[in-house]
Coordinates of C-alpha atoms and ligand atoms in Angstrom, one line a residue:
M24 CA 93.9 -39.0 78.6
I25 CA 92.9 -35.4 78.4
K26 CA 94.4 -33.8 75.3
V27 CA 96.0 -30.4 76.1
G28 CA 96.8 -27.7 73.5
I29 CA 99.2 -24.9 74.4
V30 CA 99.3 -21.3 73.4
G31 CA 102.7 -19.8 74.1
S32 CA 104.5 -23.1 73.8
T33 CA 107.9 -21.6 73.1
G34 CA 107.8 -19.4 76.2
R35 CA 109.2 -19.7 79.7
V36 CA 106.1 -21.3 81.2
G37 CA 104.9 -22.9 77.9
S38 CA 108.1 -25.1 77.7
L39 CA 107.6 -26.2 81.3
L40 CA 104.0 -27.2 80.4
I41 CA 105.4 -29.4 77.7
D42 CA 107.7 -31.1 80.3
D43 CA 105.0 -31.5 82.9
L44 CA 102.5 -33.0 80.4
A45 CA 105.2 -35.6 79.3
T46 CA 105.0 -37.2 82.8
D47 CA 101.3 -36.6 83.6
S48 CA 99.1 -39.7 84.1
E49 CA 95.8 -38.0 83.2
A50 CA 96.7 -35.4 80.6
K51 CA 99.0 -35.3 77.5
L52 CA 100.2 -32.7 75.0
S53 CA 98.1 -32.7 71.8
A54 CA 99.0 -29.4 70.1
C55 CA 101.3 -26.4 70.3
H56 CA 100.5 -23.0 68.8
V57 CA 103.7 -21.4 67.5
Y58 CA 104.4 -18.2 65.6
D59 CA 107.7 -19.4 64.3
E60 CA 109.2 -22.8 65.1
L61 CA 109.1 -25.0 68.1
K62 CA 112.8 -25.8 68.9
K63 CA 111.9 -28.2 71.8
P64 CA 111.2 -31.9 70.9
V65 CA 107.5 -32.9 71.4
P66 CA 105.9 -36.4 71.3
E67 CA 105.3 -37.8 67.9
G68 CA 101.8 -36.9 66.6
T69 CA 101.7 -33.5 68.4
V70 CA 100.1 -30.9 66.1
V71 CA 102.4 -27.9 65.8
T72 CA 100.6 -25.1 64.1
N73 CA 100.1 -21.3 63.8
D74 CA 96.4 -21.8 63.3
M75 CA 94.2 -21.4 66.4
G76 CA 91.4 -23.4 64.8
A77 CA 93.7 -26.4 64.2
L78 CA 95.0 -26.1 67.8
L79 CA 91.4 -26.2 69.1
D80 CA 90.4 -29.1 66.8
A81 CA 93.3 -31.2 68.1
S82 CA 92.7 -30.6 71.8
D83 CA 90.1 -31.2 74.7
V84 CA 91.3 -28.1 76.5
I85 CA 93.7 -25.2 75.9
I86 CA 96.2 -23.7 78.3
D87 CA 97.4 -20.2 77.4
F88 CA 100.6 -18.6 78.8
S89 CA 101.4 -16.2 75.9
A90 CA 100.9 -12.5 75.1
P91 CA 97.7 -10.5 75.1
V92 CA 97.5 -10.3 71.2
A93 CA 97.9 -14.1 71.1
T94 CA 95.2 -14.6 73.6
E95 CA 93.0 -12.2 71.7
A96 CA 93.5 -14.4 68.6
L97 CA 92.5 -17.5 70.6
L98 CA 89.4 -15.8 72.0
T99 CA 88.4 -14.5 68.6
Q100 CA 88.5 -18.0 67.3
I101 CA 85.8 -18.9 70.0
V102 CA 83.7 -15.7 69.6
E103 CA 83.7 -15.3 65.8
N104 CA 84.8 -18.6 64.3
G105 CA 82.9 -21.2 66.2
G106 CA 85.8 -22.6 68.3
N107 CA 84.4 -24.7 71.1
K108 CA 86.9 -25.9 73.7
P109 CA 87.5 -25.0 77.4
L110 CA 90.3 -22.5 78.0
V111 CA 92.7 -22.0 80.9
I112 CA 93.9 -18.4 80.5
A113 CA 97.0 -17.4 82.4
T114 CA 98.3 -14.5 80.3
T115 CA 98.3 -11.1 81.9
G116 CA 98.3 -7.5 80.7
F117 CA 95.0 -7.4 78.9
S118 CA 93.4 -4.2 77.5
K119 CA 89.7 -3.5 78.4
H120 CA 88.8 -4.7 74.9
Q121 CA 90.6 -8.0 75.5
Q122 CA 88.9 -8.4 79.0
N123 CA 85.5 -7.9 77.3
L124 CA 86.4 -10.5 74.7
L125 CA 87.2 -13.0 77.4
I126 CA 83.8 -12.4 79.0
E127 CA 82.1 -12.8 75.6
A128 CA 83.9 -16.0 75.0
S129 CA 83.0 -17.4 78.4
K130 CA 79.3 -17.3 77.3
K131 CA 80.2 -20.0 74.8
V132 CA 82.9 -22.2 76.5
P133 CA 84.2 -22.7 80.1
I134 CA 87.1 -20.3 80.8
L135 CA 89.2 -20.3 83.9
Y136 CA 91.1 -17.1 84.1
A137 CA 93.7 -16.6 86.8
T138 CA 96.5 -14.1 86.9
N139 CA 98.4 -16.5 89.2
M140 CA 98.0 -20.3 89.1
S141 CA 99.6 -20.9 92.6
L142 CA 97.7 -22.1 95.6
G143 CA 99.5 -19.6 97.8
I144 CA 98.3 -16.6 95.9
A145 CA 94.7 -17.9 95.8
V146 CA 94.9 -17.9 99.6
L147 CA 96.6 -14.6 99.8
N148 CA 93.8 -13.0 97.8
K149 CA 91.4 -14.1 100.6
L150 CA 93.7 -12.9 103.3
V151 CA 93.9 -9.5 101.6
S152 CA 90.1 -9.2 101.5
L153 CA 89.9 -10.0 105.2
A154 CA 92.7 -7.7 106.2
S155 CA 91.5 -4.8 104.0
K156 CA 88.0 -5.0 105.4
T157 CA 89.0 -5.5 109.0
L158 CA 91.9 -3.0 109.2
K159 CA 89.9 -0.1 107.7
E160 CA 92.3 2.7 108.8
F161 CA 95.5 1.0 107.4
D162 CA 97.1 2.2 104.2
I163 CA 97.4 -0.4 101.6
E164 CA 100.6 -0.7 99.5
I165 CA 101.4 -3.6 97.1
V166 CA 104.9 -4.3 95.8
E167 CA 105.6 -6.9 93.1
Q168 CA 109.0 -8.1 92.0
H169 CA 109.7 -10.1 88.8
H170 CA 112.5 -11.1 86.5
R171 CA 114.1 -8.7 84.0
Y172 CA 112.2 -10.1 81.0
K173 CA 108.6 -9.5 82.3
V174 CA 106.9 -7.0 79.9
D175 CA 103.7 -6.0 81.6
S176 CA 103.5 -3.9 84.8
P177 CA 102.0 -4.0 87.3
S178 CA 101.8 -7.8 87.3
G179 CA 98.4 -9.4 86.8
T180 CA 98.7 -10.8 90.3
A181 CA 99.4 -7.5 91.9
L182 CA 96.3 -6.0 90.1
T183 CA 94.2 -8.9 91.3
L184 CA 95.4 -8.5 94.9
A185 CA 94.6 -4.7 94.6
E186 CA 91.1 -5.6 93.3
H187 CA 90.5 -7.7 96.3
A188 CA 91.6 -4.9 98.6
A189 CA 89.5 -2.3 96.8
K190 CA 86.4 -4.5 96.7
A191 CA 86.7 -5.1 100.5
R192 CA 86.6 -1.4 101.0
D193 CA 83.9 -0.6 98.4
L194 CA 86.4 1.3 96.3
D195 CA 86.8 1.5 92.5
L196 CA 90.4 0.3 91.9
D197 CA 90.7 2.4 88.7
S198 CA 90.0 5.6 90.8
V199 CA 92.3 4.8 93.7
R200 CA 95.3 2.9 92.2
V201 CA 98.6 4.8 92.3
S202 CA 101.4 3.0 90.4
G203 CA 104.2 5.6 90.6
R204 CA 105.3 8.4 92.9
D205 CA 107.9 11.0 91.9
G206 CA 108.4 14.7 92.8
D207 CA 106.3 17.0 94.9
I208 CA 103.3 14.7 95.1
G209 CA 101.8 15.7 98.4
A210 CA 100.7 13.6 101.3
R211 CA 99.2 10.2 100.7
T212 CA 95.4 10.2 100.5
K213 CA 93.5 7.8 102.7
D214 CA 91.9 5.6 100.0
E215 CA 94.8 5.3 97.6
I216 CA 96.1 1.8 96.9
G217 CA 99.8 1.8 95.8
V218 CA 100.8 -0.9 93.3
M219 CA 104.5 -0.7 92.5
S220 CA 106.8 -2.8 90.4
L221 CA 110.4 -3.9 90.6
R222 CA 112.2 -5.7 87.8
G223 CA 115.5 -7.6 88.0
G224 CA 117.5 -10.8 87.6
D225 CA 115.6 -14.1 87.6
I226 CA 112.9 -13.4 90.3
V227 CA 110.1 -15.9 89.5
G228 CA 107.5 -13.8 91.3
R229 CA 107.2 -12.1 94.6
H230 CA 104.2 -10.1 95.9
T231 CA 104.0 -8.2 99.1
V232 CA 100.8 -6.6 100.4
G233 CA 101.4 -4.2 103.2
L234 CA 98.8 -2.7 105.5
Y235 CA 100.3 0.3 107.4
N236 CA 98.9 2.2 110.4
D237 CA 100.4 4.5 113.1
G238 CA 102.2 2.2 115.5
E239 CA 101.9 -1.0 113.6
F240 CA 101.9 -2.7 110.2
I241 CA 101.3 -6.0 108.6
E242 CA 103.1 -7.3 105.5
L243 CA 101.9 -10.4 103.7
H244 CA 104.5 -11.9 101.4
H245 CA 104.2 -14.6 98.7
T246 CA 107.2 -15.8 96.8
A247 CA 107.1 -18.2 93.9
T248 CA 110.4 -20.0 94.0
A249 CA 109.9 -22.2 91.0
R250 CA 108.1 -21.4 87.7
N251 CA 106.6 -24.8 87.4
T252 CA 104.3 -23.8 90.3
F253 CA 102.4 -22.0 87.6
S254 CA 102.5 -24.8 84.9
K255 CA 101.4 -27.5 87.4
G256 CA 98.6 -25.2 88.7
A257 CA 97.4 -24.6 85.2
I258 CA 97.4 -28.4 84.3
K259 CA 95.4 -29.0 87.5
A260 CA 92.9 -26.3 86.4
A261 CA 92.6 -27.8 82.9
K262 CA 91.7 -31.2 84.3
W263 CA 89.0 -29.5 86.4
L264 CA 87.7 -27.3 83.6
V265 CA 87.0 -30.0 81.1
N266 CA 84.0 -31.1 83.2
Q267 CA 82.5 -27.6 83.6
D268 CA 79.7 -25.8 81.7
A269 CA 80.3 -22.6 79.8
G270 CA 81.1 -19.7 82.1
L271 CA 83.9 -17.7 83.6
Y272 CA 85.7 -19.4 86.5
S273 CA 88.5 -18.4 88.9
I274 CA 91.3 -20.5 90.4
N275 CA 89.3 -20.5 93.6
D276 CA 86.4 -22.3 91.9
C277 CA 88.9 -25.0 90.9
L278 CA 90.5 -25.2 94.3
G279 CA 87.2 -25.1 96.2
L280 CA 88.3 -22.0 98.1
Ligands
NDP304 N1 98.8 -16.8 85.6 C1 100.0 -17.2 86.0 O1 100.1 -18.0 86.9 C2 101.2 -16.8 85.2 C3 101.1 -16.0 84.1 N2 102.1 -15.6 83.4 C4 101.9 -14.8 82.2 O2 102.0 -15.7 81.1 C5 102.5 -14.9 80.0 C6 103.7 -15.6 79.4 O3 104.7 -15.6 80.3 P1 106.2 -16.2 80.0 O4 106.0 -17.7 79.6 O5 107.1 -15.8 81.1 O6 106.5 -15.4 78.7 P2 107.5 -15.6 77.5 O7 107.8 -14.3 76.9 O8 108.6 -16.6 77.8 O9 106.5 -16.4 76.4 C7 105.5 -15.8 75.7 C8 105.0 -16.8 74.7 O10 103.9 -16.2 74.0 C9 104.2 -16.3 72.6 N3 103.6 -15.2 71.9 C10 102.5 -15.3 71.2 N4 102.2 -14.2 70.6 C11 103.1 -13.4 70.8 C12 103.3 -12.0 70.4 N5 102.5 -11.4 69.6 N6 104.3 -11.4 70.9 C13 105.2 -12.0 71.7 N7 105.0 -13.3 72.1 C14 104.0 -14.0 71.7 C15 105.7 -16.4 72.5 O11 106.1 -16.9 71.2 P3 107.5 -16.6 70.6 O12 108.5 -17.5 71.4 O13 107.4 -17.1 69.2 O14 107.7 -15.2 70.7 C16 106.0 -17.3 73.7 O15 105.7 -18.6 73.3 C17 102.7 -13.5 80.5 O16 101.6 -12.7 80.2 C18 102.9 -13.7 82.0 O17 102.6 -12.6 82.7 C19 103.4 -16.1 83.7 C20 103.6 -16.9 84.8 C21 102.5 -17.3 85.6
LIG305 O1 105.4 -12.9 84.0 C1 105.6 -13.6 85.0 O2 106.6 -14.2 85.1 C2 104.5 -13.8 85.9 N1 103.3 -13.3 85.6 C3 102.1 -13.3 86.4 C4 101.6 -12.0 86.8 O3 101.7 -11.0 85.9 O4 101.1 -11.8 87.9 C5 102.2 -14.3 87.5 C6 103.5 -14.5 88.1 O5 103.8 -13.6 89.2 C7 104.7 -14.6 87.1

């Protein structure tokens, strides 16, 4: 059995990971990182700790659905304190410093980083690359919709979709991304890529990539209808990652896309 440790174990996705691992035939829960207390029951012998080192020691692989500062503490344990376990990182909203730390850590251990663990979004990223490259004259606008509790914006998935679109057109996303329009803003420029956020209710996650031209447009939609799409995707990624060498991997590597 593959021993899985969780960072963010009290969270919306973290608690689903606990449930999914309870019925998995190849992986089981070994440790939970918590800041406060874990209210949910876990199997006897599960290490419940606020120490990232203890979490790593008790596990073959870590799955992280938490918050950027918590992921930073996990990565620091690898980079500075000799931690040495594969990491599946799903947390979004990293700063440049945190992104660099992730790259640094991936020189020491295998890391799979995916802003979205669903198969559908993995395929959508590829479709967006193709459409953006082929439909050169079309304006690209991305809209993401999430539940009222989501704290980062735009979503990590929307930013990854936008990166695929920008790369397909040889554009630097930081230079062309527009994530708000208000007032006398003038006409849309050709290269800009709009990435807009809606928040409300219990929406698990919906992403729309629109490519608009005169006389026609295409809209590609993905909707996550159940949050365990992400927990199950991450467990699948963890099983794959335990057999990989140090390096930075994407969900496409795991899915063979
Ligand atoms: N890649 C993917 O497929 C997906 C990624 N995500 C991302 O995963 C992350 C977690 O999502 P979700 O489970 O909905 O979030 P929640 O807010 O429900 O859970 C966050 C978890 O992180 C913990 N945490 C650790 N450190 C901190 C801190 N400093 N401040 C606040 N919380 C902390 C929380 O602990 P405590 O309870 O003690 O506060 C909690 O366990 C987000 O970044 C989200 O965008 C979400 C879904 C899919
Ligand atoms: O916070 C969420 O809920 C989600 N976050 C991820 C993101 O930021 O893209 C993935 C998913 O859409 C749900």
